[in-house]
Amino acid sequence: MQVLVTGGAGYIGSHVVKQLLEETNHDVCILDNLSTGHLETVETLETIAREAGRGALRFYKMDLADFKAVAKLFMIEKFDAVMHFAASSIVSESVANPLKYYMNNTVNTAHLVSCCTEAGIGKFIFSSTAAVYGEPQEVPVKETTSTEPINPYGMSKLMSETVIRDTAVVNDHFDYVILRYFNVSGADVMASDAVPRIGEWHEPETHLIPLVVKTALGKRDSITVYGEDYDTEDGTCVRDYLHVEDLAAAHLRALEYLGLPLAQGDEPNIFNVGYGHGFSVSQVIETVKKVSSVDFAVEKGKRRAGDPALLIADNQRIENVLKWYARYDDLALICKSALAWEGKIDE
Ligand SMILES: NC(=O)c1ccc[n+]([C@@H]2O[C@H](COP(=O)([O-])OP(=O)(O)OC[C@H]3O[C@@H](n4cnc5c(N)ncnc54)[C@H](O)[C@@H]3O)[C@@H](O)[C@H]2O)c1
């Protein structure tokens, strides 16, 4: 197959491209405007493609908002499947600039979906998020838990889900898998010398594990814990931290699943991706201190609006239907790979 990966120069998309190149014979085409992704990541993926010697890799520096160029690309290339990662994903920015999120996430997704239906492409895999649940009504969170996003980022993703689902209802040949990711972290663990070749590289960074790792490496003076009075064992928020390699593997399972006749079933193809258990902010900090052997400064901060105490996936559906099982459910391993990667981008 020829797979289009939008956002393949970014954190999660690049790990999926890596697995496609190393574990399948599919050709991969990356579409990315490099707004938050990195050319260095694409170059590393080109090296990985050469070394793997399986499918080919092509890169188009292109903005999804350039509808003419995107439509033309669908005429030049014959895609069999689309994996759509490209998006804006900083919650606070979405609150300050909601239109950026509705345009880049929802409008551009709608256009991409229309290119797929025009070209007769039947396999569409979409990066969604636990943010669609807002402050969830139940934990662990099921796919059937009510979706009530509390910020424009979560809403822009839920609206994209709706576009995809409604399109599938009236287009027999268009099928989809929507993956709702929980807290993605860690970096490439397949490198032969154990130094990740790719990893999380956001500027600015807003996620806990890379921020703690940066603190351990002296790139930040301290790490702040926002709230120690939550109704959890140690009072700090608990999240379902998922290794990016396991998340990437879920996309490969989803692609296989879309090739099966049973993928056309009545149930929406929406799956949580998480481990079904979590760690607190304090546990993450302790784990990074342990794996780095650095005792860095920790500050106390006030609770932040919209931070639920617990956010944990019920992952029964993805295990039962996609036959996806975790391989790297190990917080120390996640933190170690994040630390090794962060040390590398330091150089
Ligand atoms: N990182 C997480 O923990 C997490 C959690 C839940 C969901 N997600 C979703 O996963 C996807 C990937 O996230 P990530 O962390 O890899 O983000 P990222 O910012 O590292 O990657 C996004 C990529 O998309 C590209 N892009 C953005 N807008 C584009 C446009 N208009 N045209 C072309 N390219 C564009 C960027 O340059 C970047 O390479 C996003 O859809 C995000 O909402 C991420």
Tab-separated table of C-alpha atoms and ligand atoms in Angstrom:
chain	number	residue	atom	x	y	z
A	1	MET	CA	0.000	0.000	0.000
A	2	GLN	CA	0.910	3.639	-0.337
A	3	VAL	CA	0.139	5.428	2.939
A	4	LEU	CA	-0.177	9.199	3.289
A	5	VAL	CA	0.911	10.377	6.746
A	6	THR	CA	-0.009	13.984	7.505
A	7	GLY	CA	2.085	15.416	10.337
A	8	GLY	CA	4.743	12.741	9.817
A	9	ALA	CA	7.516	15.192	10.769
A	10	GLY	CA	5.982	15.569	14.239
A	11	TYR	CA	6.348	13.525	17.394
A	12	ILE	CA	3.755	10.763	17.057
A	13	GLY	CA	3.505	10.714	13.260
A	14	SER	CA	7.269	10.174	12.941
A	15	HIS	CA	7.146	7.109	15.223
A	16	VAL	CA	4.349	5.639	13.103
A	17	VAL	CA	6.328	6.331	9.897
A	18	LYS	CA	9.339	4.632	11.486
A	19	GLN	CA	7.316	1.498	12.294
A	20	LEU	CA	5.715	1.469	8.818
A	21	LEU	CA	9.198	1.617	7.249
A	22	GLU	CA	10.793	-0.963	9.535
A	23	GLU	CA	7.920	-3.417	9.977
A	24	THR	CA	5.876	-3.323	6.765
A	25	ASN	CA	6.469	-3.077	3.018
A	26	HIS	CA	4.185	-0.083	2.569
A	27	ASP	CA	5.388	3.058	0.795
A	28	VAL	CA	5.001	6.168	2.932
A	29	CYS	CA	4.374	9.727	1.873
A	30	ILE	CA	4.711	12.456	4.512
A	31	LEU	CA	2.766	15.706	4.143
A	32	ASP	CA	3.876	18.298	6.696
A	33	ASN	CA	4.255	22.082	6.784
A	34	LEU	CA	6.970	21.836	9.479
A	35	SER	CA	5.063	24.320	11.676
A	36	THR	CA	5.816	22.211	14.766
A	37	GLY	CA	7.574	19.278	13.091
A	38	HIS	CA	11.256	19.168	12.165
A	39	LEU	CA	13.157	18.669	8.911
A	40	GLU	CA	15.820	16.784	10.915
A	41	THR	CA	13.141	14.219	11.811
A	42	VAL	CA	12.290	13.721	8.129
A	43	GLU	CA	16.008	13.304	7.331
A	44	THR	CA	16.346	10.696	10.083
A	45	LEU	CA	13.315	8.863	8.688
A	46	GLU	CA	14.933	8.926	5.217
A	47	THR	CA	17.989	7.204	6.710
A	48	ILE	CA	15.744	4.661	8.460
A	49	ALA	CA	13.968	3.985	5.127
A	50	ARG	CA	17.277	3.408	3.345
A	51	GLU	CA	18.558	1.096	6.071
A	52	ALA	CA	15.300	-0.877	6.278
A	53	GLY	CA	15.293	-1.341	2.478
A	54	ARG	CA	11.561	-2.034	2.363
A	55	GLY	CA	8.984	0.613	1.381
A	56	ALA	CA	9.907	3.993	-0.125
A	57	LEU	CA	9.580	7.321	1.702
A	58	ARG	CA	8.629	10.622	0.092
A	59	PHE	CA	8.224	14.022	1.755
A	60	TYR	CA	5.991	16.901	0.653
A	61	LYS	CA	6.428	20.175	2.540
A	62	MET	CA	2.858	21.339	2.247
A	63	ASP	CA	0.188	23.043	4.338
A	64	LEU	CA	-3.140	21.226	4.642
A	65	ALA	CA	-4.795	24.637	4.409
A	66	ASP	CA	-3.501	24.926	0.837
A	67	PHE	CA	-6.517	23.081	-0.556
A	68	LYS	CA	-5.385	23.383	-4.195
A	69	ALA	CA	-1.983	21.850	-3.514
A	70	VAL	CA	-3.459	19.059	-1.381
A	71	ALA	CA	-6.088	18.212	-4.008
A	72	LYS	CA	-3.325	18.130	-6.661
A	73	LEU	CA	-1.235	15.801	-4.497
A	74	PHE	CA	-4.156	13.363	-4.410
A	75	MET	CA	-4.145	13.393	-8.223
A	76	ILE	CA	-0.378	12.850	-8.510
A	77	GLU	CA	-0.048	10.140	-5.852
A	78	LYS	CA	-2.311	7.104	-5.577
A	79	PHE	CA	-2.877	6.642	-1.861
A	80	ASP	CA	-4.508	3.534	-0.420
A	81	ALA	CA	-4.735	4.843	3.146
A	82	VAL	CA	-4.424	8.116	5.041
A	83	MET	CA	-3.160	8.538	8.589
A	84	HIS	CA	-3.990	12.022	9.788
A	85	PHE	CA	-1.805	13.395	12.618
A	86	ALA	CA	-1.325	17.007	11.490
A	87	ALA	CA	-2.986	19.360	13.952
A	88	SER	CA	-2.420	22.088	16.489
A	89	SER	CA	-2.493	20.599	19.975
A	90	ILE	CA	-1.685	23.068	22.754
A	91	VAL	CA	-4.726	23.402	25.015
A	92	SER	CA	-3.903	26.888	26.375
A	93	GLU	CA	-3.282	28.198	22.843
A	94	SER	CA	-6.651	26.808	21.754
A	95	VAL	CA	-8.353	28.806	24.513
A	96	ALA	CA	-6.545	32.001	23.439
A	97	ASN	CA	-6.963	31.400	19.687
A	98	PRO	CA	-9.917	29.040	19.081
A	99	LEU	CA	-10.225	29.834	15.373
A	100	LYS	CA	-6.693	28.553	14.742
A	101	TYR	CA	-7.876	25.219	16.143
A	102	TYR	CA	-11.194	25.042	14.313
A	103	MET	CA	-9.431	25.956	11.041
A	104	ASN	CA	-6.317	23.798	11.332
A	105	ASN	CA	-7.934	20.828	13.044
A	106	THR	CA	-11.566	20.703	11.941
A	107	VAL	CA	-11.715	22.538	8.592
A	108	ASN	CA	-8.491	20.980	7.270
A	109	THR	CA	-9.676	17.521	8.373
A	110	ALA	CA	-12.959	18.035	6.493
A	111	HIS	CA	-11.048	18.972	3.340
A	112	LEU	CA	-8.706	15.999	3.684
A	113	VAL	CA	-11.683	13.669	4.115
A	114	SER	CA	-13.283	15.144	0.974
A	115	CYS	CA	-10.036	14.486	-0.972
A	116	CYS	CA	-10.227	10.864	0.209
A	117	THR	CA	-13.826	10.364	-0.871
A	118	GLU	CA	-13.121	12.004	-4.272
A	119	ALA	CA	-10.132	9.716	-4.789
A	120	GLY	CA	-11.995	6.622	-3.559
A	121	ILE	CA	-9.676	6.088	-0.588
A	122	GLY	CA	-11.367	3.845	1.953
A	123	LYS	CA	-8.920	3.739	4.867
A	124	PHE	CA	-8.670	6.772	7.145
A	125	ILE	CA	-6.982	6.728	10.561
A	126	PHE	CA	-7.417	9.769	12.770
A	127	SER	CA	-5.485	11.056	15.809
A	128	SER	CA	-8.014	12.011	18.416
A	129	THR	CA	-7.545	12.645	22.098
A	130	ALA	CA	-8.839	11.997	25.604
A	131	ALA	CA	-9.559	15.765	25.617
A	132	VAL	CA	-12.860	14.945	23.854
A	133	TYR	CA	-14.125	13.599	27.213
A	134	GLY	CA	-13.419	16.872	29.063
A	135	GLU	CA	-13.704	16.173	32.796
A	136	PRO	CA	-14.963	12.604	32.375
A	137	GLN	CA	-18.134	11.366	34.035
A	138	GLU	CA	-16.526	8.004	34.825
A	139	VAL	CA	-13.007	6.600	35.254
A	140	PRO	CA	-11.699	4.436	33.639
A	141	VAL	CA	-13.046	6.298	30.627
A	142	LYS	CA	-14.895	4.175	28.063
A	143	GLU	CA	-15.445	5.080	24.400
A	144	THR	CA	-19.140	5.379	25.322
A	145	THR	CA	-18.459	7.854	28.159
A	146	SER	CA	-20.101	11.157	27.241
A	147	THR	CA	-17.943	13.529	25.208
A	148	GLU	CA	-18.010	17.015	26.694
A	149	PRO	CA	-14.800	18.844	25.750
A	150	ILE	CA	-13.908	21.798	27.967
A	151	ASN	CA	-11.583	23.608	25.545
A	152	PRO	CA	-11.513	24.417	21.802
A	153	TYR	CA	-8.735	21.858	21.220
A	154	GLY	CA	-10.922	18.988	22.473
A	155	MET	CA	-13.942	20.387	20.631
A	156	SER	CA	-12.024	20.787	17.358
A	157	LYS	CA	-11.074	17.099	17.566
A	158	LEU	CA	-14.606	15.983	18.461
A	159	MET	CA	-15.955	17.966	15.499
A	160	SER	CA	-13.363	16.276	13.264
A	161	GLU	CA	-14.542	12.893	14.568
A	162	THR	CA	-18.102	13.858	13.621
A	163	VAL	CA	-17.024	14.854	10.091
A	164	ILE	CA	-15.310	11.484	9.653
A	165	ARG	CA	-18.179	9.413	11.101
A	166	ASP	CA	-20.911	11.202	9.149
A	167	THR	CA	-18.909	10.840	5.927
A	168	ALA	CA	-18.542	7.098	6.513
A	169	VAL	CA	-22.311	6.714	6.983
A	170	VAL	CA	-23.037	7.870	3.421
A	171	ASN	CA	-19.902	6.551	1.670
A	172	ASP	CA	-19.780	2.766	1.568
A	173	HIS	CA	-16.162	2.736	0.408
A	174	PHE	CA	-14.917	5.155	3.128
A	175	ASP	CA	-14.001	3.540	6.421
A	176	TYR	CA	-12.112	4.896	9.386
A	177	VAL	CA	-10.471	4.226	12.729
A	178	ILE	CA	-10.455	7.008	15.315
A	179	LEU	CA	-7.858	6.575	18.060
A	180	ARG	CA	-8.293	8.617	21.232
A	181	TYR	CA	-4.837	8.892	22.757
A	182	PHE	CA	-4.242	9.349	26.475
A	183	ASN	CA	-0.864	10.772	27.697
A	184	VAL	CA	1.704	9.883	25.059
A	185	SER	CA	5.373	9.894	26.072
A	186	GLY	CA	8.765	8.256	25.542
A	187	ALA	CA	10.880	7.929	22.406
A	188	ASP	CA	12.175	5.409	19.854
A	189	VAL	CA	13.429	2.336	21.688
A	190	MET	CA	14.440	0.327	18.621
A	191	ALA	CA	17.769	2.061	17.898
A	192	SER	CA	20.624	-0.444	18.007
A	193	ASP	CA	22.773	1.750	20.281
A	194	ALA	CA	19.775	2.496	22.551
A	195	VAL	CA	19.946	6.235	21.803
A	196	PRO	CA	16.554	7.203	20.333
A	197	ARG	CA	16.742	8.369	16.728
A	198	ILE	CA	13.494	10.328	17.051
A	199	GLY	CA	11.475	11.575	20.020
A	200	GLU	CA	9.231	14.270	21.478
A	201	TRP	CA	10.361	17.703	20.258
A	202	HIS	CA	7.799	20.389	20.980
A	203	GLU	CA	8.593	24.082	21.264
A	204	PRO	CA	7.092	25.145	23.607
A	205	GLU	CA	6.775	21.908	25.556
A	206	THR	CA	3.649	21.490	27.701
A	207	HIS	CA	3.701	17.771	28.568
A	208	LEU	CA	4.807	16.542	31.992
A	209	ILE	CA	7.412	13.868	31.198
A	210	PRO	CA	9.545	15.965	28.796
A	211	LEU	CA	9.316	18.918	31.193
A	212	VAL	CA	10.516	16.807	34.123
A	213	VAL	CA	13.266	15.300	31.986
A	214	LYS	CA	14.397	18.797	30.904
A	215	THR	CA	14.592	19.719	34.606
A	216	ALA	CA	16.739	16.664	35.342
A	217	LEU	CA	19.080	17.735	32.527
A	218	GLY	CA	19.347	21.288	33.877
A	219	LYS	CA	17.452	22.874	30.958
A	220	ARG	CA	14.908	24.148	33.497
A	221	ASP	CA	15.505	25.263	37.080
A	222	SER	CA	12.575	23.370	38.616
A	223	ILE	CA	9.346	21.517	37.934
A	224	THR	CA	6.026	22.740	39.345
A	225	VAL	CA	3.352	20.378	40.702
A	226	TYR	CA	-0.069	21.955	40.128
A	227	GLY	CA	-2.179	20.861	43.095
A	228	GLU	CA	-1.433	18.355	45.842
A	229	ASP	CA	-4.952	18.139	47.270
A	230	TYR	CA	-6.694	16.019	44.636
A	231	ASP	CA	-8.656	12.944	45.626
A	232	THR	CA	-5.836	10.560	44.663
A	233	GLU	CA	-3.444	8.456	46.729
A	234	ASP	CA	-0.709	11.119	47.016
A	235	GLY	CA	-2.920	14.135	46.203
A	236	THR	CA	-1.416	14.825	42.746
A	237	CYS	CA	-3.169	14.220	39.406
A	238	VAL	CA	-3.020	10.748	37.884
A	239	ARG	CA	-2.653	10.165	34.134
A	240	ASP	CA	-2.434	7.137	31.848
A	241	TYR	CA	1.111	7.496	30.386
A	242	LEU	CA	1.431	5.529	27.162
A	243	HIS	CA	4.684	4.722	25.366
A	244	VAL	CA	4.743	6.256	21.876
A	245	GLU	CA	5.987	2.909	20.442
A	246	ASP	CA	2.815	1.191	21.692
A	247	LEU	CA	0.700	4.009	20.305
A	248	ALA	CA	2.463	3.728	16.937
A	249	ALA	CA	1.767	-0.017	16.909
A	250	ALA	CA	-1.946	0.727	17.438
A	251	HIS	CA	-1.907	2.560	14.086
A	252	LEU	CA	-0.406	-0.461	12.332
A	253	ARG	CA	-3.113	-2.677	13.888
A	254	ALA	CA	-5.751	-0.138	12.778
A	255	LEU	CA	-4.444	-0.249	9.196
A	256	GLU	CA	-4.627	-4.065	9.181
A	257	TYR	CA	-8.129	-3.912	10.674
A	258	LEU	CA	-9.351	-1.595	7.904
A	259	GLY	CA	-8.394	-4.259	5.392
A	260	LEU	CA	-10.822	-6.742	6.981
A	261	PRO	CA	-14.514	-7.051	6.042
A	262	LEU	CA	-15.540	-6.831	9.722
A	263	ALA	CA	-14.218	-3.256	9.851
A	264	GLN	CA	-17.514	-2.242	8.212
A	265	GLY	CA	-19.535	-3.177	11.318
A	266	ASP	CA	-22.296	-1.123	12.946
A	267	GLU	CA	-20.221	0.031	15.948
A	268	PRO	CA	-18.212	3.233	15.439
A	269	ASN	CA	-14.529	2.387	15.025
A	270	ILE	CA	-13.427	4.542	17.940
A	271	PHE	CA	-10.797	3.259	20.348
A	272	ASN	CA	-9.144	4.610	23.465
A	273	VAL	CA	-5.382	4.062	23.477
A	274	GLY	CA	-3.959	3.842	26.971
A	275	TYR	CA	-2.782	1.215	29.443
A	276	GLY	CA	-5.826	1.245	31.741
A	277	HIS	CA	-3.863	2.413	34.772
A	278	GLY	CA	-1.983	5.534	35.688
A	279	PHE	CA	0.759	7.264	37.619
A	280	SER	CA	0.618	10.451	39.648
A	281	VAL	CA	2.648	13.587	38.948
A	282	SER	CA	4.720	12.829	42.063
A	283	GLN	CA	5.378	9.270	40.882
A	284	VAL	CA	6.578	10.563	37.498
A	285	ILE	CA	8.934	13.034	39.202
A	286	GLU	CA	10.313	10.317	41.496
A	287	THR	CA	10.824	7.958	38.539
A	288	VAL	CA	12.750	10.591	36.548
A	289	LYS	CA	14.894	11.363	39.619
A	290	LYS	CA	15.673	7.655	39.901
A	291	VAL	CA	16.512	6.974	36.250
A	292	SER	CA	18.536	10.198	35.913
A	293	SER	CA	20.169	10.044	39.373
A	294	VAL	CA	19.527	13.792	39.684
A	295	ASP	CA	17.713	15.318	42.660
A	296	PHE	CA	16.224	18.437	41.027
A	297	ALA	CA	14.022	21.144	42.566
A	298	VAL	CA	10.242	20.645	42.769
A	299	GLU	CA	7.911	23.646	43.355
A	300	LYS	CA	4.364	23.620	44.657
A	301	GLY	CA	1.718	25.333	42.509
A	302	LYS	CA	-2.041	25.840	42.668
A	303	ARG	CA	-4.508	23.589	40.869
A	304	ARG	CA	-5.086	24.537	37.210
A	305	ALA	CA	-8.616	24.927	35.843
A	306	GLY	CA	-9.781	21.906	33.849
A	307	ASP	CA	-7.299	19.368	35.268
A	308	PRO	CA	-9.314	16.286	36.314
A	309	ALA	CA	-7.899	14.293	39.264
A	310	LEU	CA	-7.830	11.034	37.314
A	311	LEU	CA	-7.665	10.357	33.580
A	312	ILE	CA	-7.368	6.676	32.775
A	313	ALA	CA	-8.445	4.772	29.677
A	314	ASP	CA	-10.633	1.717	29.608
A	315	ASN	CA	-8.738	-0.129	26.851
A	316	GLN	CA	-10.875	-3.263	26.551
A	317	ARG	CA	-12.208	-2.303	23.116
A	318	ILE	CA	-8.844	-1.825	21.434
A	319	GLU	CA	-7.573	-5.071	22.954
A	320	ASN	CA	-10.654	-7.046	21.932
A	321	VAL	CA	-11.262	-5.600	18.472
A	322	LEU	CA	-7.861	-4.456	17.152
A	323	LYS	CA	-5.933	-7.131	19.116
A	324	TRP	CA	-3.592	-4.402	20.321
A	325	TYR	CA	-1.592	-5.225	23.431
A	326	ALA	CA	0.914	-3.081	25.300
A	327	ARG	CA	4.613	-3.971	25.015
A	328	TYR	CA	6.203	-1.035	26.828
A	329	ASP	CA	3.913	-0.515	29.824
A	330	ASP	CA	6.806	0.516	32.078
A	331	LEU	CA	7.100	4.078	33.446
A	332	ALA	CA	10.861	3.761	34.068
A	333	LEU	CA	11.428	2.669	30.449
A	334	ILE	CA	9.266	5.547	29.172
A	335	CYS	CA	11.209	8.072	31.282
A	336	LYS	CA	14.582	6.558	30.352
A	337	SER	CA	13.878	6.828	26.623
A	338	ALA	CA	12.561	10.402	27.045
A	339	LEU	CA	15.717	11.283	28.999
A	340	ALA	CA	18.048	9.741	26.412
A	341	TRP	CA	16.250	11.597	23.603
A	342	GLU	CA	16.213	14.931	25.440
A	343	GLY	CA	19.949	14.540	26.101
A	344	LYS	CA	20.484	14.016	22.393
A	345	ILE	CA	18.640	17.174	21.281
A	346	ASP	CA	20.741	19.025	23.839
A	347	GLU	CA	23.857	18.501	21.717
B	1	LIG	N1	1.234	14.291	22.022
B	1	LIG	C1	0.181	13.852	22.690
B	1	LIG	O1	0.291	13.506	23.884
B	1	LIG	C2	-1.171	13.750	22.028
B	1	LIG	C3	-2.267	13.304	22.795
B	1	LIG	C4	-3.501	13.191	22.181
B	1	LIG	C5	-3.655	13.471	20.821
B	1	LIG	N2	-2.592	13.929	20.106
B	1	LIG	C6	-2.785	14.216	18.676
B	1	LIG	O2	-1.801	13.520	17.942
B	1	LIG	C7	-1.429	14.236	16.759
B	1	LIG	C8	0.079	14.390	16.714
B	1	LIG	O3	0.530	15.042	17.884
B	1	LIG	P1	2.073	15.334	18.137
B	1	LIG	O4	2.291	15.391	19.601
B	1	LIG	O5	2.872	14.427	17.277
B	1	LIG	O6	2.160	16.828	17.570
B	1	LIG	P2	3.334	17.516	16.717
B	1	LIG	O7	3.066	18.976	16.819
B	1	LIG	O8	4.653	17.005	17.127
B	1	LIG	O9	3.023	16.999	15.256
B	1	LIG	C9	2.052	17.592	14.409
B	1	LIG	C10	2.651	17.692	13.024
B	1	LIG	O10	1.666	18.222	12.132
B	1	LIG	C11	2.262	19.251	11.337
B	1	LIG	N3	1.175	20.175	10.962
B	1	LIG	C12	0.389	20.907	11.797
B	1	LIG	N4	-0.489	21.623	11.086
B	1	LIG	C13	-0.277	21.328	9.767
B	1	LIG	C14	-0.851	21.766	8.535
B	1	LIG	N5	-1.843	22.666	8.503
B	1	LIG	N6	-0.374	21.248	7.381
B	1	LIG	C15	0.635	20.338	7.388
B	1	LIG	N7	1.237	19.908	8.520
B	1	LIG	C16	0.787	20.401	9.691
B	1	LIG	C17	3.344	19.865	12.226
B	1	LIG	O11	4.363	20.533	11.516
B	1	LIG	C18	3.862	18.637	12.964
B	1	LIG	O12	4.915	18.019	12.260
B	1	LIG	C19	-2.182	15.565	16.831
B	1	LIG	O13	-3.330	15.440	16.021
B	1	LIG	C20	-2.576	15.674	18.298
B	1	LIG	O14	-3.744	16.420	18.472
B	1	LIG	C21	-1.348	14.077	20.673
